[in-house]
Structures are given as C-alpha cells and as structure tokens.
Short mmCIF file of C-alpha atoms in Angstrom, two decimals:
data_model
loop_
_atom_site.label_atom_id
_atom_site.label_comp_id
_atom_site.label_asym_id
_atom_site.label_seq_id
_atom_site.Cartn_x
_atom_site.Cartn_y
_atom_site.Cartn_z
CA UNK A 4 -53.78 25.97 84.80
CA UNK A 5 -52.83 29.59 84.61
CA UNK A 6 -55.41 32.47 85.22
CA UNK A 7 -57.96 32.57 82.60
CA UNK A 8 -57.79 36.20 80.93
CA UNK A 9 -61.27 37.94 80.14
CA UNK A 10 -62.95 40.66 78.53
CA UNK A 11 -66.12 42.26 78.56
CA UNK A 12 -67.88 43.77 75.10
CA UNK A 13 -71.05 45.36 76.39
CA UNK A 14 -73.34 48.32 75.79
CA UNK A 15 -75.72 47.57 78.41
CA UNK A 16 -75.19 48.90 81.98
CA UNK A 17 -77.08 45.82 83.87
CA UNK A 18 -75.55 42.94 81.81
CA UNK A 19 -71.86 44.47 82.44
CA UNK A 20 -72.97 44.36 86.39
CA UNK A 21 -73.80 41.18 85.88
CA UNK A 22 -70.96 39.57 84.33
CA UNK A 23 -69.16 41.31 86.71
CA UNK A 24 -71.15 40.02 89.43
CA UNK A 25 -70.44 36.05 88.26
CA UNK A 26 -66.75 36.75 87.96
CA UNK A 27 -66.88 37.41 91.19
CA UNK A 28 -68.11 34.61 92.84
CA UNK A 29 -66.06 32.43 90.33
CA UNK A 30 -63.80 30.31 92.29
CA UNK A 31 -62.69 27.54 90.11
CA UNK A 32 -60.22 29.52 88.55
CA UNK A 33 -57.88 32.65 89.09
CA UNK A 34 -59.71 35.41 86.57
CA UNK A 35 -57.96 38.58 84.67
CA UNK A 36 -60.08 41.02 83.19
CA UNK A 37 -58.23 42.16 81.04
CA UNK A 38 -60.74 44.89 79.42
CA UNK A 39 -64.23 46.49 79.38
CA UNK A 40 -65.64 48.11 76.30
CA UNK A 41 -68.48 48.74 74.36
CA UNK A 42 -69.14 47.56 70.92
CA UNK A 43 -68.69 50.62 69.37
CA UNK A 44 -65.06 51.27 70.74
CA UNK A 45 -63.68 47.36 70.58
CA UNK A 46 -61.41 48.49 67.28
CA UNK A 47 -60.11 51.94 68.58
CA UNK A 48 -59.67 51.14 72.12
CA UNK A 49 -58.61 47.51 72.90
CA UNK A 50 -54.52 46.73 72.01
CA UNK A 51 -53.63 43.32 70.31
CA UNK A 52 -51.91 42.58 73.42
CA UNK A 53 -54.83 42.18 75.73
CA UNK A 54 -55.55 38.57 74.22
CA UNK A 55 -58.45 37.00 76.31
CA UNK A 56 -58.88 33.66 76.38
CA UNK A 57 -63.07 34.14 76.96
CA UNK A 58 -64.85 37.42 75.98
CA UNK A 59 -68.31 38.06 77.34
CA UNK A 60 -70.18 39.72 74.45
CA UNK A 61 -73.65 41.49 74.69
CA UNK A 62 -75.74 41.81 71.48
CA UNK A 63 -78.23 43.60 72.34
CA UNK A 64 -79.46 45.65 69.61
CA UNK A 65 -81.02 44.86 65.37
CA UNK A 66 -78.95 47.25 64.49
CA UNK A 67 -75.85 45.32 65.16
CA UNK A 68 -74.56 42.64 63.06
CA UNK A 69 -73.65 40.25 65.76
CA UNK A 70 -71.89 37.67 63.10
CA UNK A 71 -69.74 40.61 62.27
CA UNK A 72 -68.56 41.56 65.50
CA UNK A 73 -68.12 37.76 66.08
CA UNK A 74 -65.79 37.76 63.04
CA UNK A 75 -64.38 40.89 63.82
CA UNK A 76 -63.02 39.55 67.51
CA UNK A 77 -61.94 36.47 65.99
CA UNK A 78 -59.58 38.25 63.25
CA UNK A 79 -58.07 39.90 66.36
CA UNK A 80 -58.37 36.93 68.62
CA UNK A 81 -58.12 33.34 66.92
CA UNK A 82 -57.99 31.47 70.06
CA UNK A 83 -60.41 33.59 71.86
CA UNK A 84 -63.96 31.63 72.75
CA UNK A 85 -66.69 33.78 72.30
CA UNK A 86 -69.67 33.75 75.43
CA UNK A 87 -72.99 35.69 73.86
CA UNK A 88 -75.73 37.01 75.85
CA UNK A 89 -78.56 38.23 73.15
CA UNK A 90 -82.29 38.86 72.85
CA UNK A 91 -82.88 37.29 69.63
CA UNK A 92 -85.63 34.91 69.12
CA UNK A 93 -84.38 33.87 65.65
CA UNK A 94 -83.15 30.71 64.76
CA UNK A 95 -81.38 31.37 61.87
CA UNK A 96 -79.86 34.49 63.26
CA UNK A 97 -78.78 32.30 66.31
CA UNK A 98 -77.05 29.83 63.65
CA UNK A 99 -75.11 32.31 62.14
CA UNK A 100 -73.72 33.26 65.20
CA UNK A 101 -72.64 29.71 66.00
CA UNK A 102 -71.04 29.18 62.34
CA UNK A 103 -69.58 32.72 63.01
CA UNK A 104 -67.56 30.99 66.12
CA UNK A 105 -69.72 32.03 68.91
CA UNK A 106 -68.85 28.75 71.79
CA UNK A 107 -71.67 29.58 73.48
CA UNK A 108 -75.22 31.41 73.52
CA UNK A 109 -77.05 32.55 76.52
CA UNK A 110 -80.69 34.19 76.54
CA UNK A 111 -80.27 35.50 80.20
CA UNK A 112 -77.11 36.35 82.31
CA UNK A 113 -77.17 34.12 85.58
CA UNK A 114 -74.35 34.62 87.67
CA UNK A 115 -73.82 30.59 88.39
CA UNK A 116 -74.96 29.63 85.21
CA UNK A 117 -72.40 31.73 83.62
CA UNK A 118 -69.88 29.92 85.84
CA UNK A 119 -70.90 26.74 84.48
CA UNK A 120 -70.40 27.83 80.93
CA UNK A 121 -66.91 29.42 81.50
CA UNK A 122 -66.04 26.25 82.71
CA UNK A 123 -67.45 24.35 79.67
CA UNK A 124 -65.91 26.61 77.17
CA UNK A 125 -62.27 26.58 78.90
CA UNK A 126 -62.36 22.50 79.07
CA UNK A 127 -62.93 22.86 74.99
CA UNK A 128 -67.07 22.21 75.08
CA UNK A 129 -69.67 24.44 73.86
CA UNK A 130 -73.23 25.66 76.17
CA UNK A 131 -76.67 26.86 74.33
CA UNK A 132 -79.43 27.61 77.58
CA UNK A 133 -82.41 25.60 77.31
CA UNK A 134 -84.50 28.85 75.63
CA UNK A 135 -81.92 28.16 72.83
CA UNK A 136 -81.55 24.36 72.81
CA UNK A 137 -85.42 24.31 71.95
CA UNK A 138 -84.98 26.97 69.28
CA UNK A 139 -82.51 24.81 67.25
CA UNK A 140 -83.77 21.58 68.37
CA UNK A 141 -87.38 22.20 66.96
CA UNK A 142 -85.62 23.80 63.84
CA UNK A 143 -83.40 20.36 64.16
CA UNK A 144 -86.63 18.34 63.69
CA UNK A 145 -88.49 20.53 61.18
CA UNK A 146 -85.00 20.39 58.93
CA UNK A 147 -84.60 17.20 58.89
CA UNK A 148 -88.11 16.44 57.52
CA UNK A 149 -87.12 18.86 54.84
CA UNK A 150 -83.81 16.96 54.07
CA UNK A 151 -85.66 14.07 53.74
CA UNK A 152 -87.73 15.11 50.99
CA UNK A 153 -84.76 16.68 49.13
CA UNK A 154 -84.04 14.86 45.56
CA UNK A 155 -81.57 13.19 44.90
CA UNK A 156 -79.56 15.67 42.88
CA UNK A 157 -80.21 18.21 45.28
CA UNK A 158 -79.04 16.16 47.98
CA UNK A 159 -75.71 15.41 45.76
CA UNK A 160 -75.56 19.57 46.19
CA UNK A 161 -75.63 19.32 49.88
CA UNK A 162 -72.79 16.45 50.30
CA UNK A 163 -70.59 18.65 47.91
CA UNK A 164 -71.10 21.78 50.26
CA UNK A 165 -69.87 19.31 53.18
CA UNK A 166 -66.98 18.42 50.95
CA UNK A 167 -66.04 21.75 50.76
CA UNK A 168 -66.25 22.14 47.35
CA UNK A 169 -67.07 25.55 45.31
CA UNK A 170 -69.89 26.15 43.03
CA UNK A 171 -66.94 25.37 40.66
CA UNK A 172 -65.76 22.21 41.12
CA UNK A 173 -69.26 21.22 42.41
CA UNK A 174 -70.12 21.45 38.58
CA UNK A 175 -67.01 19.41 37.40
CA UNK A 176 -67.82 16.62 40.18
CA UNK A 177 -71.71 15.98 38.54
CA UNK A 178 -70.98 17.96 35.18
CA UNK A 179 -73.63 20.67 35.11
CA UNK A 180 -73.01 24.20 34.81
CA UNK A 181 -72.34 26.86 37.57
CA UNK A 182 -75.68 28.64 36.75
CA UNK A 183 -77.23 25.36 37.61
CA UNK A 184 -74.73 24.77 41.14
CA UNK A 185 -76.84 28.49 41.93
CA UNK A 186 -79.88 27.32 40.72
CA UNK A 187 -80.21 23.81 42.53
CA UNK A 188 -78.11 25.36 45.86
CA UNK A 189 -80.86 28.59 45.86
CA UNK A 190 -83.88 25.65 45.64
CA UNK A 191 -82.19 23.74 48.80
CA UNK A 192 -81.87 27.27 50.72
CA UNK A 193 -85.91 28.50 50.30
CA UNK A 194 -86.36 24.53 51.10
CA UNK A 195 -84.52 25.01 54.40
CA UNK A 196 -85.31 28.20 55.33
CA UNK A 197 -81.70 29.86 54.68
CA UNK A 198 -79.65 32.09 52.84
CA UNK A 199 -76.22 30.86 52.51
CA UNK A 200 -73.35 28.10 52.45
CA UNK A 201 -72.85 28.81 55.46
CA UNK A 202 -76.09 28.51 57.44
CA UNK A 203 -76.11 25.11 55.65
CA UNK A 204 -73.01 24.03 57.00
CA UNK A 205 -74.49 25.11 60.13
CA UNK A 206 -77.55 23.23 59.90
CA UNK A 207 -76.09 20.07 58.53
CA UNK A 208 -73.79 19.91 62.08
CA UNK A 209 -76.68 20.45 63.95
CA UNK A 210 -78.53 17.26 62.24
CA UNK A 211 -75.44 14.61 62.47
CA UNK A 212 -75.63 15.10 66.15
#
C-alpha cells in the first residue's frame, strides 16, 4: 500500500502535539502530512490538491457546529475518513456526527490508541472509544424500548424513512396527507429523543446491529 496522506484540523495546541506525537511512533505504514490548520482557516488555506486519505479533526468548542465542518471536509474530500477527538457528552450530538460521516470518535487522544484506529479506518472499519460505545449503547437499549412501543402506523413512518422515501411519497405509499407524514414523523422524534430524518436513520443503524 502506498503512504497514507494526513491532515490535521485543530485549534488546540496539546491535541495537535499529540496527534503529532502518535504519527510518530506509527510504523505500520509510511505517513504524509499533508497539512495543519485550524478550523477557522480549513476553507481559505488548504488547496483541493492536498487530498488526505485520514484527517484528524478536533472539536473542541459549542460554538462549533461539528456536523458542519464534517460536511464541509467531505464536500472537499469524498473519500477522506474523518478521525474526531471531542469533549461532548451528548449522545445525540455524537450521532449526528456519525450520520454526518465521521469513521470514528475518540473522547481522549492516546498516541497507540490512535494507531489502532488509523489502522481500522484505512482497512474500511469504523472505532467509537469505550466512553462513547457506552453513550450509544445505553441510548441503543433505551431506543429500542421506545421502538417497541411505537404503533403501528407510526412504525409504517419509520420503515418508509429507511426506504428512503420523502414526506411525499410517504403519503402516496399509506394515503394520508403530508401534514399528517409531519405530524406522525414529529410524534416518533419527541418519542426518540431527536430532531430529524437524519438522527433517525442514525439511530435505526445503530439498533439492527
């Protein structure tokens, strides 16, 4: 395999020393770093043609929208897998980030830790640390009480989301009206502690695991 190509999106001093740090000592593979920036400067600074295959991304303020700068690397780098670090106790916060494309979530940086991930991501896995695996696995549990006391029409709602389908043709499949798609779709959200189509999707690949 060729050298894997890396780059760094960090505000915070320490983390950058420490992804720097587990580079370092990673001997698996020949590694590129092919940039360094801060959030803040990604769009101005970074040219198209630096295309990492792994960037190491620190979120690590409430101020910034991690799911955007997710989506915002990906638009510039579709086949780039995305390593977080964050601080965030959340677990729908964290499950946006994963439907946003992040391939894998870390609550601390450890320097041989973080060379077991790189590794995962590059053979085509995923790795959530154990502070995270709890997270969504007692979230995992709790939802899937709550899907089991869905009715059956709201259930219906849910398979059509898997489908794919818009609030649209959602309506043609069971013949109700759009208002009632929003109304039945906003019931199964409050139900399931979320906000959107997406965090559903989310949640629904978490469960058929």
């Amino acid at each position: 395999m060729n050298g894997i190509k890396i780059g760094i999106m960090c505000n915070r001093e320490f983390i950058r020393k420490a992804f720097i740090a587990s580079l370092v000592i990673f001997q698996e593979k020949i590694i590129e770093i092919v940039f360094e920036t801060t959030i803040e400067s990604f769009e101005t600074v970074i040219p198209h043609s630096s295309r990492p295959d792994i960037l190491l991304l620190d979120i690590d303020s409430p101020d910034i929208s991690g799911t955007e700068v997710i989506e915002n690397v990906l638009s510039c780098y579709p086949d780039c897998s995305i390593i977080l670090v964050s601080d965030i106790d959340d677990k729908n916060t964290l499950l946006k980030y994963i439907q946003a494309g992040a391939r894998g979530c870390l609550k601390k940086v450890n320097q041989d830790k973080l060379v077991t991930v790189i590794s995962a991501v590059m053979d085509g896995g995923c790795y959530i640390s154990p502070a995270y695996t709890k997270l969504l696995f007692d979230h995992v549990l709790c939802t899937r009480k709550c899907l089991s006391e869905l009715s059956y029409r709201e259930q219906q709602m849910v398979d059509a989301v898997i489908d794919g389908l818009s609030y649209k043709l959602i309506a043609y499949r069971h013949n109700i009206s759009i208002d009632t798609v929003r109304f039945y779709l906003k019931k199964i959200y409050r139900k399931l502690n979320i906000n959107s189509k997406g965090e559903l999707l989310a949640l629904m690949r978490l469960n058929s695991n």
